[in-house]
Amino acid sequence: MNQKNRSLVTLEDLDKEKILHLLDQAAKFESNPNRKILDGKIVATLFFEPSTRTRLSFETAVNRLGGRVIGFSDAATTSSTKGETLKDTIMMVSNYADLIIMRHYLEGAARYASEVSPVPIINAGDGANQHPSQTMLDLYSMKKTQGRLEDLNIYLVGDLKYGRTVHSMLQAMRYFNPTFHFIAPSELQMPEEWKDYCRHYGIKFHESTEFNEDIIADADILYMTRVQKERFSDLLEYERVKNTYILHRDMLCKAKPTMKILHPLPRVNEISQDVDESPMAYYFQQAKNGLFVREALICNSLDIQI
């Protein structure tokens, strides 16, 4: 297989069979995360945009698998500040690494990198566009807690306009007959192109600006998102919408006992601290699941079988 074809830029790159296979691989890594199967492999992490969880999760995955990590977590320390193009950076780093994991502030940057790079690229987030590894760990968390991916009621709450995790989730869940509920203020509603995507694939969805215990009573998954200050060019608009939806524990009084609350993290104040002790809160375990999923994704891109 051509190395470039082993890149993961978007969930569109994966069919249903591949998604389920990768989730099965992640479960194997959860049972045994320490496997020295990347001996001699070097993975470059290029983070042109700040990240804590995603970068540390990927780097931990490489280390637990016995590989080596090179790269940067602050683009200000790189030659891009001298005017080096993304293409030149990718071509240079590919001389040293077997795989590149990249986060970039520009939409489409990961796709471009995958087209010019001689080694596989894993997209760790490109602007407000895609975040496929986050979505894979979201799917793993849903399957683990609900026992299935089919026929779930999934409530997406908060920043649906700029939230790349929710856009990737629509792509991944198109195989599993979900019903989505989009809950957002008018300024942050799901973009029309993504609603068209749902219509094209027959994905059921409902929209609301209301957020209360009655609205979320039928949820299997309540997926909270942060209103992302860094995506706003108008800070007055950010101030207007930042506290629109805050989940408090008393809002869970009518929820299904099996319902789980997910969040891609970091949170600001959209989930009250009193929710953390609820058995429905799953966001910290969700983040832990990212390690196992990213181990599977790294091995897939390097064509290493377990």
PDB file of C-alpha atoms in Angstrom:
ATOM      1  CA  MET A   1       0.000   0.000   0.000  1.00  0.00           C
ATOM      2  CA  ASN A   2       1.161   3.509  -0.800  1.00  0.00           C
ATOM      3  CA  GLN A   3       2.366   5.217   2.368  1.00  0.00           C
ATOM      4  CA  LYS A   4       0.130   8.212   1.727  1.00  0.00           C
ATOM      5  CA  ASN A   5      -2.939   5.965   1.701  1.00  0.00           C
ATOM      6  CA  ARG A   6      -2.213   5.082   5.313  1.00  0.00           C
ATOM      7  CA  SER A   7      -2.768   8.706   6.342  1.00  0.00           C
ATOM      8  CA  LEU A   8      -5.774   9.571   8.499  1.00  0.00           C
ATOM      9  CA  VAL A   9      -6.989  13.032   7.550  1.00  0.00           C
ATOM     10  CA  THR A  10     -10.749  12.648   7.968  1.00  0.00           C
ATOM     11  CA  LEU A  11     -13.229   9.981   9.024  1.00  0.00           C
ATOM     12  CA  GLU A  12     -14.253   9.899   5.371  1.00  0.00           C
ATOM     13  CA  ASP A  13     -11.023   7.927   4.910  1.00  0.00           C
ATOM     14  CA  LEU A  14     -12.471   5.028   6.937  1.00  0.00           C
ATOM     15  CA  ASP A  15     -15.343   2.708   6.029  1.00  0.00           C
ATOM     16  CA  LYS A  16     -17.552   0.973   8.599  1.00  0.00           C
ATOM     17  CA  GLU A  17     -15.475  -2.199   8.619  1.00  0.00           C
ATOM     18  CA  LYS A  18     -12.268  -0.243   9.225  1.00  0.00           C
ATOM     19  CA  ILE A  19     -13.805   1.797  12.040  1.00  0.00           C
ATOM     20  CA  LEU A  20     -14.973  -1.343  13.837  1.00  0.00           C
ATOM     21  CA  HIS A  21     -11.605  -3.024  13.269  1.00  0.00           C
ATOM     22  CA  LEU A  22      -9.757  -0.068  14.800  1.00  0.00           C
ATOM     23  CA  LEU A  23     -12.103  -0.065  17.806  1.00  0.00           C
ATOM     24  CA  ASP A  24     -11.396  -3.780  18.293  1.00  0.00           C
ATOM     25  CA  GLN A  25      -7.660  -3.020  18.112  1.00  0.00           C
ATOM     26  CA  ALA A  26      -8.092  -0.284  20.713  1.00  0.00           C
ATOM     27  CA  ALA A  27      -9.736  -2.796  23.058  1.00  0.00           C
ATOM     28  CA  LYS A  28      -6.670  -5.045  22.711  1.00  0.00           C
ATOM     29  CA  PHE A  29      -4.425  -2.144  23.616  1.00  0.00           C
ATOM     30  CA  GLU A  30      -6.597  -1.350  26.627  1.00  0.00           C
ATOM     31  CA  SER A  31      -5.993  -4.882  27.923  1.00  0.00           C
ATOM     32  CA  ASN A  32      -2.253  -4.477  27.307  1.00  0.00           C
ATOM     33  CA  PRO A  33      -1.091  -0.942  26.440  1.00  0.00           C
ATOM     34  CA  ASN A  34       2.641  -1.662  26.781  1.00  0.00           C
ATOM     35  CA  ARG A  35       3.849  -3.460  23.663  1.00  0.00           C
ATOM     36  CA  LYS A  36       7.320  -2.924  22.201  1.00  0.00           C
ATOM     37  CA  ILE A  37       6.169  -3.051  18.593  1.00  0.00           C
ATOM     38  CA  LEU A  38       7.459   0.343  17.446  1.00  0.00           C
ATOM     39  CA  ASP A  39      11.098  -0.419  18.166  1.00  0.00           C
ATOM     40  CA  GLY A  40      13.211   1.526  15.665  1.00  0.00           C
ATOM     41  CA  LYS A  41      10.281   3.736  14.603  1.00  0.00           C
ATOM     42  CA  ILE A  42      10.341   7.529  14.965  1.00  0.00           C
ATOM     43  CA  VAL A  43       7.132   9.551  15.113  1.00  0.00           C
ATOM     44  CA  ALA A  44       7.118  13.334  14.639  1.00  0.00           C
ATOM     45  CA  THR A  45       4.502  15.437  16.437  1.00  0.00           C
ATOM     46  CA  LEU A  46       4.082  18.820  14.749  1.00  0.00           C
ATOM     47  CA  PHE A  47       1.705  21.025  16.725  1.00  0.00           C
ATOM     48  CA  PHE A  48       1.293  24.414  15.065  1.00  0.00           C
ATOM     49  CA  GLU A  49      -1.608  25.088  17.457  1.00  0.00           C
ATOM     50  CA  PRO A  50      -1.657  24.574  21.254  1.00  0.00           C
ATOM     51  CA  SER A  51      -2.671  21.175  22.587  1.00  0.00           C
ATOM     52  CA  THR A  52      -2.275  19.337  25.858  1.00  0.00           C
ATOM     53  CA  ARG A  53      -4.414  16.194  25.841  1.00  0.00           C
ATOM     54  CA  THR A  54      -4.058  15.269  22.183  1.00  0.00           C
ATOM     55  CA  ARG A  55      -0.296  15.786  22.028  1.00  0.00           C
ATOM     56  CA  LEU A  56       0.442  14.042  25.333  1.00  0.00           C
ATOM     57  CA  SER A  57      -1.909  11.206  24.425  1.00  0.00           C
ATOM     58  CA  PHE A  58      -0.192  10.587  21.080  1.00  0.00           C
ATOM     59  CA  GLU A  59       3.284  10.896  22.588  1.00  0.00           C
ATOM     60  CA  THR A  60       2.389   8.534  25.434  1.00  0.00           C
ATOM     61  CA  ALA A  61       1.036   6.059  22.881  1.00  0.00           C
ATOM     62  CA  VAL A  62       4.332   6.115  20.965  1.00  0.00           C
ATOM     63  CA  ASN A  63       6.364   5.714  24.150  1.00  0.00           C
ATOM     64  CA  ARG A  64       4.235   2.830  25.456  1.00  0.00           C
ATOM     65  CA  LEU A  65       4.700   1.076  22.114  1.00  0.00           C
ATOM     66  CA  GLY A  66       8.475   1.443  22.260  1.00  0.00           C
ATOM     67  CA  GLY A  67       8.938   4.143  19.598  1.00  0.00           C
ATOM     68  CA  ARG A  68      10.665   7.517  19.740  1.00  0.00           C
ATOM     69  CA  VAL A  69       9.088  10.975  19.480  1.00  0.00           C
ATOM     70  CA  ILE A  70      10.524  14.088  17.866  1.00  0.00           C
ATOM     71  CA  GLY A  71       8.773  17.354  17.086  1.00  0.00           C
ATOM     72  CA  PHE A  72       7.509  20.567  18.622  1.00  0.00           C
ATOM     73  CA  SER A  73       4.556  21.829  20.631  1.00  0.00           C
ATOM     74  CA  ASP A  74       5.055  25.530  19.854  1.00  0.00           C
ATOM     75  CA  ALA A  75       5.283  26.695  16.259  1.00  0.00           C
ATOM     76  CA  ALA A  76       6.994  29.894  17.475  1.00  0.00           C
ATOM     77  CA  THR A  77      10.165  27.843  17.961  1.00  0.00           C
ATOM     78  CA  THR A  78      10.203  26.526  14.389  1.00  0.00           C
ATOM     79  CA  SER A  79      11.422  27.787  11.033  1.00  0.00           C
ATOM     80  CA  SER A  80       7.826  28.600  10.073  1.00  0.00           C
ATOM     81  CA  THR A  81       8.433  31.881  11.919  1.00  0.00           C
ATOM     82  CA  LYS A  82      11.177  32.534   9.348  1.00  0.00           C
ATOM     83  CA  GLY A  83       8.730  32.028   6.509  1.00  0.00           C
ATOM     84  CA  GLU A  84       9.269  28.330   5.811  1.00  0.00           C
ATOM     85  CA  THR A  85       6.287  26.855   3.970  1.00  0.00           C
ATOM     86  CA  LEU A  86       4.259  23.975   5.341  1.00  0.00           C
ATOM     87  CA  LYS A  87       5.384  21.857   2.387  1.00  0.00           C
ATOM     88  CA  ASP A  88       9.056  22.453   3.170  1.00  0.00           C
ATOM     89  CA  THR A  89       8.509  21.679   6.858  1.00  0.00           C
ATOM     90  CA  ILE A  90       6.728  18.418   6.015  1.00  0.00           C
ATOM     91  CA  MET A  91       9.352  17.388   3.464  1.00  0.00           C
ATOM     92  CA  MET A  92      12.167  18.124   5.925  1.00  0.00           C
ATOM     93  CA  VAL A  93      10.586  16.278   8.852  1.00  0.00           C
ATOM     94  CA  SER A  94       9.692  13.273   6.680  1.00  0.00           C
ATOM     95  CA  ASN A  95      13.438  12.727   6.231  1.00  0.00           C
ATOM     96  CA  TYR A  96      13.652  11.915   9.923  1.00  0.00           C
ATOM     97  CA  ALA A  97      10.344  10.262  10.840  1.00  0.00           C
ATOM     98  CA  ASP A  98       8.257   7.244   9.826  1.00  0.00           C
ATOM     99  CA  LEU A  99       4.974   8.984  10.687  1.00  0.00           C
ATOM    100  CA  ILE A 100       3.887  12.597  11.200  1.00  0.00           C
ATOM    101  CA  ILE A 101       1.111  13.593  13.610  1.00  0.00           C
ATOM    102  CA  MET A 102       0.081  17.171  12.922  1.00  0.00           C
ATOM    103  CA  ARG A 103      -2.217  19.804  14.372  1.00  0.00           C
ATOM    104  CA  HIS A 104      -2.632  23.005  12.396  1.00  0.00           C
ATOM    105  CA  TYR A 105      -4.789  26.114  12.677  1.00  0.00           C
ATOM    106  CA  LEU A 106      -5.697  26.103   8.969  1.00  0.00           C
ATOM    107  CA  GLU A 107      -8.557  24.004   7.641  1.00  0.00           C
ATOM    108  CA  GLY A 108      -7.275  21.637   4.974  1.00  0.00           C
ATOM    109  CA  ALA A 109      -3.661  21.733   6.182  1.00  0.00           C
ATOM    110  CA  ALA A 110      -3.658  18.020   7.051  1.00  0.00           C
ATOM    111  CA  ARG A 111      -5.051  17.062   3.636  1.00  0.00           C
ATOM    112  CA  TYR A 112      -2.386  19.148   1.932  1.00  0.00           C
ATOM    113  CA  ALA A 113       0.340  17.629   4.115  1.00  0.00           C
ATOM    114  CA  SER A 114      -0.837  14.102   3.256  1.00  0.00           C
ATOM    115  CA  GLU A 115      -0.596  14.919  -0.444  1.00  0.00           C
ATOM    116  CA  VAL A 116       3.006  16.153  -0.302  1.00  0.00           C
ATOM    117  CA  SER A 117       4.421  13.887   2.413  1.00  0.00           C
ATOM    118  CA  PRO A 118       6.226  10.626   1.564  1.00  0.00           C
ATOM    119  CA  VAL A 119       5.269   9.278   5.021  1.00  0.00           C
ATOM    120  CA  PRO A 120       1.757   8.924   6.508  1.00  0.00           C
ATOM    121  CA  ILE A 121       0.064  11.874   8.211  1.00  0.00           C
ATOM    122  CA  ILE A 122      -2.381  11.643  11.127  1.00  0.00           C
ATOM    123  CA  ASN A 123      -4.547  14.741  11.482  1.00  0.00           C
ATOM    124  CA  ALA A 124      -4.594  15.838  15.124  1.00  0.00           C
ATOM    125  CA  GLY A 125      -6.946  18.719  14.288  1.00  0.00           C
ATOM    126  CA  ASP A 126      -7.050  21.252  11.454  1.00  0.00           C
ATOM    127  CA  GLY A 127      -8.778  24.501  12.362  1.00  0.00           C
ATOM    128  CA  ALA A 128     -12.518  24.116  12.836  1.00  0.00           C
ATOM    129  CA  ASN A 129     -12.576  21.307  10.290  1.00  0.00           C
ATOM    130  CA  GLN A 130     -11.711  17.778  11.495  1.00  0.00           C
ATOM    131  CA  HIS A 131     -10.374  15.901  14.530  1.00  0.00           C
ATOM    132  CA  PRO A 132     -10.569  12.210  13.565  1.00  0.00           C
ATOM    133  CA  SER A 133      -8.599  10.685  16.450  1.00  0.00           C
ATOM    134  CA  GLN A 134     -10.850  12.468  18.969  1.00  0.00           C
ATOM    135  CA  THR A 135     -13.902  11.091  17.203  1.00  0.00           C
ATOM    136  CA  MET A 136     -12.500   7.571  17.239  1.00  0.00           C
ATOM    137  CA  LEU A 137     -12.018   7.762  21.001  1.00  0.00           C
ATOM    138  CA  ASP A 138     -15.550   9.188  21.268  1.00  0.00           C
ATOM    139  CA  LEU A 139     -16.858   6.159  19.355  1.00  0.00           C
ATOM    140  CA  TYR A 140     -14.840   3.816  21.537  1.00  0.00           C
ATOM    141  CA  SER A 141     -16.302   5.478  24.638  1.00  0.00           C
ATOM    142  CA  MET A 142     -19.851   5.233  23.293  1.00  0.00           C
ATOM    143  CA  LYS A 143     -19.482   1.585  22.320  1.00  0.00           C
ATOM    144  CA  LYS A 144     -17.896   0.739  25.661  1.00  0.00           C
ATOM    145  CA  THR A 145     -20.597   2.438  27.750  1.00  0.00           C
ATOM    146  CA  GLN A 146     -23.681   1.699  25.625  1.00  0.00           C
ATOM    147  CA  GLY A 147     -22.681  -1.745  24.347  1.00  0.00           C
ATOM    148  CA  ARG A 148     -23.352  -0.672  20.767  1.00  0.00           C
ATOM    149  CA  LEU A 149     -22.978   2.133  18.249  1.00  0.00           C
ATOM    150  CA  GLU A 150     -26.256   1.504  16.436  1.00  0.00           C
ATOM    151  CA  ASP A 151     -29.443   3.521  17.003  1.00  0.00           C
ATOM    152  CA  LEU A 152     -28.110   5.937  19.622  1.00  0.00           C
ATOM    153  CA  ASN A 153     -29.704   9.236  20.635  1.00  0.00           C
ATOM    154  CA  ILE A 154     -26.751  11.641  20.630  1.00  0.00           C
ATOM    155  CA  TYR A 155     -27.141  15.196  21.903  1.00  0.00           C
ATOM    156  CA  LEU A 156     -24.460  17.637  20.740  1.00  0.00           C
ATOM    157  CA  VAL A 157     -24.426  20.782  22.879  1.00  0.00           C
ATOM    158  CA  GLY A 158     -22.615  24.110  22.589  1.00  0.00           C
ATOM    159  CA  ASP A 159     -20.270  25.167  19.815  1.00  0.00           C
ATOM    160  CA  LEU A 160     -21.495  23.266  16.774  1.00  0.00           C
ATOM    161  CA  LYS A 161     -20.255  25.890  14.320  1.00  0.00           C
ATOM    162  CA  TYR A 162     -16.535  25.756  15.061  1.00  0.00           C
ATOM    163  CA  GLY A 163     -16.392  22.437  16.944  1.00  0.00           C
ATOM    164  CA  ARG A 164     -14.336  20.113  14.753  1.00  0.00           C
ATOM    165  CA  THR A 165     -15.076  17.124  16.998  1.00  0.00           C
ATOM    166  CA  VAL A 166     -18.809  17.283  16.269  1.00  0.00           C
ATOM    167  CA  HIS A 167     -18.221  17.584  12.523  1.00  0.00           C
ATOM    168  CA  SER A 168     -16.033  14.483  12.523  1.00  0.00           C
ATOM    169  CA  MET A 169     -18.633  12.615  14.577  1.00  0.00           C
ATOM    170  CA  LEU A 170     -21.301  13.150  11.917  1.00  0.00           C
ATOM    171  CA  GLN A 171     -19.020  11.467   9.380  1.00  0.00           C
ATOM    172  CA  ALA A 172     -18.158   8.531  11.606  1.00  0.00           C
ATOM    173  CA  MET A 173     -21.706   7.832  12.779  1.00  0.00           C
ATOM    174  CA  ARG A 174     -23.255   7.790   9.294  1.00  0.00           C
ATOM    175  CA  TYR A 175     -22.933   3.987   9.308  1.00  0.00           C
ATOM    176  CA  PHE A 176     -24.773   3.434  12.594  1.00  0.00           C
ATOM    177  CA  ASN A 177     -28.255   4.989  12.239  1.00  0.00           C
ATOM    178  CA  PRO A 178     -27.966   7.639  14.965  1.00  0.00           C
ATOM    179  CA  THR A 179     -30.451  10.353  15.832  1.00  0.00           C
ATOM    180  CA  PHE A 180     -28.635  13.618  16.527  1.00  0.00           C
ATOM    181  CA  HIS A 181     -29.975  16.523  18.537  1.00  0.00           C
ATOM    182  CA  PHE A 182     -28.155  19.777  17.815  1.00  0.00           C
ATOM    183  CA  ILE A 183     -28.429  22.173  20.769  1.00  0.00           C
ATOM    184  CA  ALA A 184     -26.730  25.514  20.165  1.00  0.00           C
ATOM    185  CA  PRO A 185     -27.365  29.263  20.272  1.00  0.00           C
ATOM    186  CA  SER A 186     -28.239  30.775  16.909  1.00  0.00           C
ATOM    187  CA  GLU A 187     -24.690  32.126  16.516  1.00  0.00           C
ATOM    188  CA  LEU A 188     -23.140  28.652  16.922  1.00  0.00           C
ATOM    189  CA  GLN A 189     -25.597  26.329  15.193  1.00  0.00           C
ATOM    190  CA  MET A 190     -24.468  23.417  13.071  1.00  0.00           C
ATOM    191  CA  PRO A 191     -23.320  24.848   9.698  1.00  0.00           C
ATOM    192  CA  GLU A 192     -25.665  24.305   6.794  1.00  0.00           C
ATOM    193  CA  GLU A 193     -23.140  22.193   4.881  1.00  0.00           C
ATOM    194  CA  TRP A 194     -23.054  19.686   7.723  1.00  0.00           C
ATOM    195  CA  LYS A 195     -26.850  19.573   7.887  1.00  0.00           C
ATOM    196  CA  ASP A 196     -26.779  18.917   4.139  1.00  0.00           C
ATOM    197  CA  TYR A 197     -24.303  16.125   4.859  1.00  0.00           C
ATOM    198  CA  CYS A 198     -26.806  14.579   7.287  1.00  0.00           C
ATOM    199  CA  ARG A 199     -29.599  14.841   4.728  1.00  0.00           C
ATOM    200  CA  HIS A 200     -27.416  13.273   2.041  1.00  0.00           C
ATOM    201  CA  TYR A 201     -26.646  10.246   4.217  1.00  0.00           C
ATOM    202  CA  GLY A 202     -30.096   9.963   5.772  1.00  0.00           C
ATOM    203  CA  ILE A 203     -28.869  10.902   9.237  1.00  0.00           C
ATOM    204  CA  LYS A 204     -31.778  11.993  11.430  1.00  0.00           C
ATOM    205  CA  PHE A 205     -31.335  15.253  13.329  1.00  0.00           C
ATOM    206  CA  HIS A 206     -33.314  17.781  15.334  1.00  0.00           C
ATOM    207  CA  GLU A 207     -32.331  21.332  16.279  1.00  0.00           C
ATOM    208  CA  SER A 208     -33.041  23.300  19.435  1.00  0.00           C
ATOM    209  CA  THR A 209     -31.808  26.328  21.322  1.00  0.00           C
ATOM    210  CA  GLU A 210     -33.330  25.047  24.582  1.00  0.00           C
ATOM    211  CA  PHE A 211     -31.217  23.136  27.121  1.00  0.00           C
ATOM    212  CA  ASN A 212     -32.927  21.709  30.206  1.00  0.00           C
ATOM    213  CA  GLU A 213     -33.719  18.422  31.963  1.00  0.00           C
ATOM    214  CA  ASP A 214     -36.767  17.746  29.779  1.00  0.00           C
ATOM    215  CA  ILE A 215     -34.885  18.303  26.521  1.00  0.00           C
ATOM    216  CA  ILE A 216     -32.067  15.869  27.413  1.00  0.00           C
ATOM    217  CA  ALA A 217     -34.215  13.211  29.121  1.00  0.00           C
ATOM    218  CA  ASP A 218     -34.026  10.803  26.177  1.00  0.00           C
ATOM    219  CA  ALA A 219     -30.272  11.095  25.549  1.00  0.00           C
ATOM    220  CA  ASP A 220     -28.008   8.048  25.380  1.00  0.00           C
ATOM    221  CA  ILE A 221     -24.982  10.317  24.948  1.00  0.00           C
ATOM    222  CA  LEU A 222     -24.817  13.947  26.062  1.00  0.00           C
ATOM    223  CA  TYR A 223     -21.824  15.464  24.270  1.00  0.00           C
ATOM    224  CA  MET A 224     -20.897  18.833  25.759  1.00  0.00           C
ATOM    225  CA  THR A 225     -18.486  21.177  23.974  1.00  0.00           C
ATOM    226  CA  ARG A 226     -16.517  24.263  24.895  1.00  0.00           C
ATOM    227  CA  VAL A 227     -17.294  27.571  23.234  1.00  0.00           C
ATOM    228  CA  GLN A 228     -13.889  28.156  21.657  1.00  0.00           C
ATOM    229  CA  LYS A 229     -12.706  31.694  22.276  1.00  0.00           C
ATOM    230  CA  GLU A 230      -9.809  31.247  19.842  1.00  0.00           C
ATOM    231  CA  ARG A 231     -12.206  30.735  16.895  1.00  0.00           C
ATOM    232  CA  PHE A 232     -13.941  34.101  17.343  1.00  0.00           C
ATOM    233  CA  SER A 233     -12.808  37.198  15.486  1.00  0.00           C
ATOM    234  CA  ASP A 234     -15.379  39.240  17.440  1.00  0.00           C
ATOM    235  CA  LEU A 235     -14.767  38.912  21.197  1.00  0.00           C
ATOM    236  CA  LEU A 236     -18.068  40.642  21.948  1.00  0.00           C
ATOM    237  CA  GLU A 237     -19.830  37.776  20.204  1.00  0.00           C
ATOM    238  CA  TYR A 238     -17.830  35.298  22.311  1.00  0.00           C
ATOM    239  CA  GLU A 239     -18.796  37.070  25.536  1.00  0.00           C
ATOM    240  CA  ARG A 240     -22.443  36.956  24.449  1.00  0.00           C
ATOM    241  CA  VAL A 241     -22.556  33.181  23.959  1.00  0.00           C
ATOM    242  CA  LYS A 242     -19.836  31.704  26.208  1.00  0.00           C
ATOM    243  CA  ASN A 243     -22.138  30.820  29.137  1.00  0.00           C
ATOM    244  CA  THR A 244     -25.263  29.958  27.158  1.00  0.00           C
ATOM    245  CA  TYR A 245     -25.358  26.316  28.279  1.00  0.00           C
ATOM    246  CA  ILE A 246     -24.047  25.049  31.597  1.00  0.00           C
ATOM    247  CA  LEU A 247     -24.807  21.492  32.702  1.00  0.00           C
ATOM    248  CA  HIS A 248     -25.628  21.241  36.420  1.00  0.00           C
ATOM    249  CA  ARG A 249     -26.134  17.992  38.291  1.00  0.00           C
ATOM    250  CA  ASP A 250     -29.796  18.683  39.036  1.00  0.00           C
ATOM    251  CA  MET A 251     -30.419  18.706  35.263  1.00  0.00           C
ATOM    252  CA  LEU A 252     -29.735  14.945  35.240  1.00  0.00           C
ATOM    253  CA  CYS A 253     -32.826  14.130  37.318  1.00  0.00           C
ATOM    254  CA  LYS A 254     -34.825  12.814  34.336  1.00  0.00           C
ATOM    255  CA  ALA A 255     -31.929  11.294  32.387  1.00  0.00           C
ATOM    256  CA  LYS A 256     -31.669   7.620  31.525  1.00  0.00           C
ATOM    257  CA  PRO A 257     -29.550   5.792  34.129  1.00  0.00           C
ATOM    258  CA  THR A 258     -27.340   4.502  31.307  1.00  0.00           C
ATOM    259  CA  MET A 259     -26.764   7.961  29.814  1.00  0.00           C
ATOM    260  CA  LYS A 260     -23.140   9.108  29.673  1.00  0.00           C
ATOM    261  CA  ILE A 261     -21.770  12.644  29.482  1.00  0.00           C
ATOM    262  CA  LEU A 262     -18.851  13.129  27.117  1.00  0.00           C
ATOM    263  CA  HIS A 263     -16.659  16.177  26.482  1.00  0.00           C
ATOM    264  CA  PRO A 264     -13.577  16.480  24.240  1.00  0.00           C
ATOM    265  CA  LEU A 265     -11.938  18.673  26.908  1.00  0.00           C
ATOM    266  CA  PRO A 266     -10.663  21.081  28.031  1.00  0.00           C
ATOM    267  CA  ARG A 267     -13.809  22.357  29.681  1.00  0.00           C
ATOM    268  CA  VAL A 268     -14.208  25.900  30.872  1.00  0.00           C
ATOM    269  CA  ASN A 269     -17.483  26.152  32.778  1.00  0.00           C
ATOM    270  CA  GLU A 270     -19.978  24.339  30.523  1.00  0.00           C
ATOM    271  CA  ILE A 271     -20.034  21.359  32.912  1.00  0.00           C
ATOM    272  CA  SER A 272     -20.432  22.295  36.556  1.00  0.00           C
ATOM    273  CA  GLN A 273     -17.975  20.698  38.992  1.00  0.00           C
ATOM    274  CA  ASP A 274     -20.869  19.038  40.818  1.00  0.00           C
ATOM    275  CA  VAL A 275     -21.454  16.804  37.776  1.00  0.00           C
ATOM    276  CA  ASP A 276     -18.027  15.163  38.173  1.00  0.00           C
ATOM    277  CA  GLU A 277     -19.237  12.824  40.922  1.00  0.00           C
ATOM    278  CA  SER A 278     -22.241  11.633  38.936  1.00  0.00           C
ATOM    279  CA  PRO A 279     -22.046   8.056  37.574  1.00  0.00           C
ATOM    280  CA  MET A 280     -23.134   9.586  34.258  1.00  0.00           C
ATOM    281  CA  ALA A 281     -19.943  11.658  34.004  1.00  0.00           C
ATOM    282  CA  TYR A 282     -17.540   9.868  31.690  1.00  0.00           C
ATOM    283  CA  TYR A 283     -15.290  12.599  30.253  1.00  0.00           C
ATOM    284  CA  PHE A 284     -12.161  11.753  32.230  1.00  0.00           C
ATOM    285  CA  GLN A 285     -12.403   8.055  31.322  1.00  0.00           C
ATOM    286  CA  GLN A 286     -13.112   9.196  27.764  1.00  0.00           C
ATOM    287  CA  ALA A 287      -9.772  11.040  27.722  1.00  0.00           C
ATOM    288  CA  LYS A 288      -8.020   7.925  29.042  1.00  0.00           C
ATOM    289  CA  ASN A 289      -9.558   5.894  26.213  1.00  0.00           C
ATOM    290  CA  GLY A 290      -7.720   8.195  23.811  1.00  0.00           C
ATOM    291  CA  LEU A 291      -4.436   6.461  24.614  1.00  0.00           C
ATOM    292  CA  PHE A 292      -5.670   3.050  23.446  1.00  0.00           C
ATOM    293  CA  VAL A 293      -7.374   4.422  20.350  1.00  0.00           C
ATOM    294  CA  ARG A 294      -4.300   6.401  19.330  1.00  0.00           C
ATOM    295  CA  GLU A 295      -2.108   3.338  19.768  1.00  0.00           C
ATOM    296  CA  ALA A 296      -4.386   1.585  17.276  1.00  0.00           C
ATOM    297  CA  LEU A 297      -4.306   4.526  14.840  1.00  0.00           C
ATOM    298  CA  ILE A 298      -0.511   4.787  14.960  1.00  0.00           C
ATOM    299  CA  CYS A 299      -0.098   1.074  14.269  1.00  0.00           C
ATOM    300  CA  ASN A 300      -2.609   1.259  11.441  1.00  0.00           C
ATOM    301  CA  SER A 301      -0.738   4.117   9.738  1.00  0.00           C
ATOM    302  CA  LEU A 302       2.562   2.251  10.115  1.00  0.00           C
ATOM    303  CA  ASP A 303       0.973  -0.996   8.868  1.00  0.00           C
ATOM    304  CA  ILE A 304       1.886  -2.850  12.068  1.00  0.00           C
ATOM    305  CA  GLN A 305      -0.398  -5.719  13.023  1.00  0.00           C
ATOM    306  CA  ILE A 306      -1.083  -6.890  16.583  1.00  0.00           C
TER     307      ILE A 306
END
